[in-house]
Amino acid sequence: MKTTVVSLKQQKVNAEKITMLTAYDYSTAKLMDEAGIEILLVGDSLGMVMLGYDDTLSVTMEDMIHHSVAVSRGAKDALVLTDMPFMSYQTSVYDAVVNAGRLMKEGRAQAVKLEGGAEFAPHIRAITEASIPVFAHLGLTPQSINAFGGFKVQGKSDAAAEKLIADALAIEEAGAVAVVLEGIPSQLGKTITEKLSIPTIGIGAGPDTDGQVLVYQDMLNLYGKFKPKFVKVFAEGGAVFGEGFAKYIEEVKSGAFPSAEYSFK
Ligand code: KIV
């Protein structure tokens, strides 16, 4: 069944958990779609896991469009959600609408995601009025690492938790269809989830959010630079790839590959 912003809301009502993984290319998106994932997030994390930057700040609109359209070709049932990169929406409400439109038209996204709370309510409202569904992203928002002083858990003090709750209510009121909650205490993830009528999707936000998301290189142990506490490795993809590469090199060097079976008469 095709995932839509309407079916996601119904999943929250039915208490059926929502599954989301990042995807950045056609083949991986197709595998995930066939496995039954409900949302494919073309995250700006692609700057780190695909392009090798240390953070997400250098990612451009062109990068996002390039990867989003590839993912959209591999997605049959999953909803394609594409991140608005750093400085594609912070500059003005006008820029936010234009760039969200580009992600839909050129990137074939079915919804867009932006980082931030109440201060971006006007942007969320304007994008929504252009018939583009918006996911918000609160908590440890990676585009703000320089302001946070690093990748640090957010919402730990009472005041910070209250601010995040107020932000969540503001983005819902502005028309956001869902919110990603990243790097916050589990209890705060639960509280926000209970207060909102739109779905919450957690990453390092505990077990009580309406859904979960992980970066696929993390859950398959393909990245290896660092492993946040909230990441569970579901398969040792890095080891499997590494073995395959080593075996290929060995067989080419020894002449075992290509044998007759892999050659034309
Ligand atoms: O860019 C990304 O991968 C994300 C997830 C961490 C939620 O925004």
Coordinates of C-alpha atoms and ligand atoms in Angstrom, one line a residue:
M1 CA 0.0 0.0 0.0
K2 CA 1.3 3.5 -0.9
T3 CA 2.3 5.5 2.1
T4 CA 0.9 9.0 2.1
V5 CA 0.8 11.8 4.7
V6 CA -2.8 10.7 5.3
S7 CA -1.9 7.1 5.9
L8 CA 0.9 8.2 8.3
K9 CA -1.6 10.1 10.4
Q10 CA -3.9 7.0 10.5
Q11 CA -0.9 4.9 11.7
K12 CA -0.6 7.3 14.7
V13 CA -4.3 6.9 15.4
N14 CA -4.0 3.1 15.1
A15 CA -0.8 3.1 17.2
E16 CA 1.0 1.3 14.3
K17 CA 4.7 2.2 14.4
I18 CA 6.1 4.1 11.4
T19 CA 9.3 2.9 9.8
M20 CA 11.7 5.3 8.1
L21 CA 15.3 4.9 6.8
T22 CA 17.6 7.2 4.9
A23 CA 18.2 6.4 1.2
Y24 CA 20.3 8.3 -1.3
D25 CA 20.3 6.2 -4.5
Y26 CA 18.0 4.1 -6.7
S27 CA 19.3 0.5 -5.9
T28 CA 19.1 1.0 -2.1
A29 CA 15.8 2.8 -2.3
K30 CA 14.4 -0.2 -4.3
L31 CA 15.7 -2.7 -1.8
M32 CA 14.2 -0.8 1.2
D33 CA 10.9 -0.2 -0.7
E34 CA 10.6 -4.0 -1.4
A35 CA 11.4 -4.7 2.2
G36 CA 8.3 -2.6 3.2
I37 CA 9.8 0.6 4.6
E38 CA 7.2 3.3 4.8
I39 CA 9.3 6.5 4.4
L40 CA 12.6 6.9 2.4
L41 CA 14.3 10.0 3.8
V42 CA 16.8 11.6 1.4
G43 CA 18.6 13.1 4.3
D44 CA 21.2 15.9 4.1
S45 CA 23.2 13.4 6.1
L46 CA 24.2 12.4 2.6
G47 CA 26.9 15.1 3.0
M48 CA 28.6 12.9 5.6
V49 CA 27.8 9.3 4.6
M50 CA 27.9 9.7 0.8
L51 CA 30.1 12.8 0.1
G52 CA 32.5 12.5 3.1
Y53 CA 32.1 15.9 4.7
D54 CA 32.4 16.2 8.5
D55 CA 28.9 17.7 8.8
T56 CA 25.8 18.5 6.7
L57 CA 26.5 22.2 6.1
S58 CA 28.1 22.1 2.6
V59 CA 25.2 20.1 1.1
T60 CA 23.6 22.0 -1.8
M61 CA 20.2 22.1 -3.4
E62 CA 21.8 20.4 -6.5
D63 CA 23.1 17.5 -4.3
M64 CA 19.6 17.0 -2.8
I65 CA 17.8 17.1 -6.1
H66 CA 20.4 14.7 -7.7
H67 CA 19.9 12.1 -4.9
S68 CA 16.2 12.6 -4.4
V69 CA 15.2 11.9 -8.0
A70 CA 17.3 8.7 -7.9
V71 CA 15.5 7.6 -4.8
S72 CA 12.2 8.4 -6.3
R73 CA 12.8 6.1 -9.2
G74 CA 13.4 3.2 -6.7
A75 CA 10.3 4.0 -4.5
K76 CA 7.0 2.3 -5.4
D77 CA 5.1 2.3 -2.1
A78 CA 7.3 4.3 0.2
L79 CA 6.9 8.1 0.6
V80 CA 9.9 10.0 -0.5
L81 CA 10.8 12.7 2.0
T82 CA 13.7 15.1 1.1
D83 CA 15.6 17.4 3.4
M84 CA 15.9 21.1 2.7
P85 CA 19.7 21.7 2.9
F86 CA 21.4 24.4 5.1
M87 CA 20.5 28.0 3.9
S88 CA 17.9 26.8 1.4
Y89 CA 15.1 28.0 3.8
Q90 CA 16.7 30.0 6.6
T91 CA 17.2 33.1 4.4
S92 CA 13.5 33.9 3.8
V93 CA 10.0 32.5 3.5
Y94 CA 10.2 33.1 -0.2
D95 CA 13.4 31.1 -0.6
A96 CA 11.8 28.3 1.5
V97 CA 8.8 28.0 -0.9
V98 CA 10.9 28.2 -4.0
N99 CA 13.4 25.6 -2.8
A100 CA 10.7 23.3 -1.4
G101 CA 9.1 23.5 -4.9
R102 CA 12.3 22.6 -6.6
L103 CA 12.7 19.5 -4.4
M104 CA 9.2 18.4 -5.5
K105 CA 9.4 19.3 -9.2
E106 CA 13.0 18.4 -9.9
G107 CA 13.7 16.0 -7.0
R108 CA 10.3 14.2 -7.3
A109 CA 10.0 14.4 -3.5
Q110 CA 6.5 13.8 -2.0
A111 CA 7.3 15.9 1.2
V112 CA 10.1 18.1 2.4
K113 CA 11.8 18.3 5.9
L114 CA 13.3 21.4 7.5
E115 CA 15.1 21.8 10.9
G116 CA 13.8 24.2 13.5
G117 CA 10.8 25.2 15.6
A118 CA 8.6 28.2 16.2
E119 CA 11.0 30.6 14.4
F120 CA 10.2 28.6 11.2
A121 CA 6.4 28.5 11.6
P122 CA 5.9 31.1 8.9
H123 CA 8.1 29.1 6.5
I124 CA 6.2 25.9 7.3
R125 CA 2.8 27.7 6.8
A126 CA 3.8 29.1 3.4
I127 CA 5.2 25.8 2.1
T128 CA 2.1 24.0 3.3
E129 CA -0.1 26.6 1.5
A130 CA 1.7 25.8 -1.7
S131 CA 0.4 22.2 -1.2
I132 CA 3.8 20.8 -0.2
P133 CA 3.7 18.6 2.9
V134 CA 6.3 19.6 5.5
F135 CA 8.0 17.5 8.2
A136 CA 9.7 19.5 10.9
H137 CA 12.9 18.4 12.7
L138 CA 13.5 19.3 16.4
G139 CA 16.1 18.5 19.1
L140 CA 19.6 17.8 17.9
T141 CA 19.3 19.4 14.5
P142 CA 22.6 18.8 12.7
Q143 CA 22.5 22.1 10.7
S144 CA 22.9 23.9 14.1
I145 CA 25.9 22.0 15.4
N146 CA 28.0 25.2 15.4
A147 CA 25.4 26.9 17.5
F148 CA 25.1 23.8 19.8
G149 CA 28.9 23.3 20.1
G150 CA 28.8 19.8 18.6
F151 CA 26.5 16.8 18.3
K152 CA 24.9 17.1 21.8
V153 CA 21.7 15.7 23.3
Q154 CA 19.1 18.6 23.5
G155 CA 16.2 19.3 25.9
K156 CA 18.0 18.1 29.0
S157 CA 17.1 21.0 31.3
D158 CA 13.5 21.9 32.2
A159 CA 13.7 25.1 30.3
A160 CA 15.1 23.5 27.2
A161 CA 12.4 20.8 27.4
E162 CA 9.7 23.4 27.7
K163 CA 11.1 25.2 24.6
L164 CA 11.0 22.0 22.6
I165 CA 7.4 21.3 23.6
A166 CA 6.4 24.8 22.6
D167 CA 8.3 24.4 19.3
A168 CA 6.5 21.1 18.6
L169 CA 3.1 22.7 19.2
A170 CA 4.0 25.7 17.0
I171 CA 5.1 23.6 14.0
E172 CA 1.9 21.5 14.3
E173 CA -0.2 24.7 14.4
A174 CA 1.7 26.0 11.3
G175 CA 0.7 22.9 9.4
A176 CA 3.6 20.4 9.6
V177 CA 2.3 16.9 8.9
A178 CA 4.9 15.1 11.1
V179 CA 8.0 15.9 13.1
V180 CA 11.4 14.1 13.5
L181 CA 12.7 14.2 17.1
E182 CA 16.4 13.7 17.3
G183 CA 18.8 13.3 20.3
I184 CA 16.5 14.1 23.2
P185 CA 15.7 12.3 26.4
S186 CA 13.2 9.4 26.1
Q187 CA 10.7 11.0 28.5
L188 CA 10.6 14.2 26.4
G189 CA 10.1 12.1 23.2
K190 CA 7.1 10.5 25.0
T191 CA 5.7 13.8 26.2
I192 CA 5.9 15.5 22.8
T193 CA 4.3 12.4 21.1
E194 CA 1.4 12.5 23.6
K195 CA 0.8 16.3 23.1
L196 CA 0.8 16.2 19.3
S197 CA -1.9 14.9 16.9
I198 CA 0.7 14.6 14.1
P199 CA 3.1 11.7 14.0
T200 CA 6.5 11.9 15.7
I201 CA 9.5 10.0 14.3
G202 CA 12.4 9.5 16.6
I203 CA 16.1 9.0 16.2
G204 CA 17.7 8.9 19.7
A205 CA 14.4 10.0 21.2
G206 CA 13.4 6.8 23.0
P207 CA 10.9 4.0 22.3
D208 CA 7.6 6.0 22.6
T209 CA 7.6 8.1 19.5
D210 CA 5.2 7.1 16.7
G211 CA 8.0 5.9 14.5
Q212 CA 11.7 5.4 14.2
V213 CA 14.4 6.5 11.7
L214 CA 18.0 5.6 11.3
V215 CA 20.7 6.5 8.8
Y216 CA 21.2 3.2 6.8
Q217 CA 25.0 3.4 6.8
D218 CA 24.8 3.4 10.6
M219 CA 22.3 0.5 11.0
L220 CA 24.4 -1.6 8.5
N221 CA 27.7 -0.6 10.0
L222 CA 29.0 0.9 6.7
Y223 CA 30.1 4.3 7.8
G224 CA 32.5 3.6 10.7
K225 CA 33.6 7.1 11.6
F226 CA 31.6 7.2 14.8
K227 CA 28.6 5.3 16.2
P228 CA 26.1 7.3 18.3
K229 CA 24.6 5.6 21.4
F230 CA 21.2 5.4 19.7
V231 CA 22.4 3.3 16.7
K232 CA 21.7 -0.4 16.7
V233 CA 23.6 -2.4 14.0
F234 CA 21.1 -4.7 12.4
A235 CA 23.5 -6.3 9.9
E236 CA 27.3 -6.2 9.5
G237 CA 27.2 -4.7 6.0
G238 CA 30.7 -3.2 6.2
A239 CA 32.2 -6.6 6.9
V240 CA 30.2 -8.3 4.1
F241 CA 31.3 -5.6 1.5
G242 CA 34.9 -5.7 2.8
E243 CA 35.1 -9.5 2.4
G244 CA 33.7 -9.3 -1.2
F245 CA 36.2 -6.6 -2.2
A246 CA 39.1 -8.6 -0.7
K247 CA 38.0 -11.8 -2.5
Y248 CA 37.7 -10.0 -5.8
I249 CA 41.2 -8.5 -5.5
E250 CA 42.6 -12.0 -4.6
E251 CA 40.9 -13.7 -7.5
V252 CA 41.9 -11.1 -10.1
K253 CA 45.5 -11.2 -8.8
S254 CA 45.6 -15.0 -8.9
G255 CA 43.9 -15.3 -12.3
A256 CA 41.0 -17.3 -10.8
F257 CA 38.6 -14.6 -12.1
P258 CA 37.3 -14.5 -14.7
S259 CA 37.1 -18.3 -15.3
A260 CA 35.5 -19.9 -18.4
E261 CA 32.1 -19.5 -16.8
Y262 CA 32.4 -15.7 -16.9
S263 CA 34.0 -15.5 -20.4
F264 CA 32.6 -15.5 -23.9
K265 CA 33.5 -18.3 -26.4
Ligands
KIV1 O1 19.7 13.9 7.3 C1 19.3 12.9 8.0 O2 19.7 11.8 7.8 C2 18.3 13.2 9.0 C3 18.0 12.1 10.0 C4 19.2 12.0 11.0 C5 16.7 12.2 10.7 O3 17.7 14.2 9.1

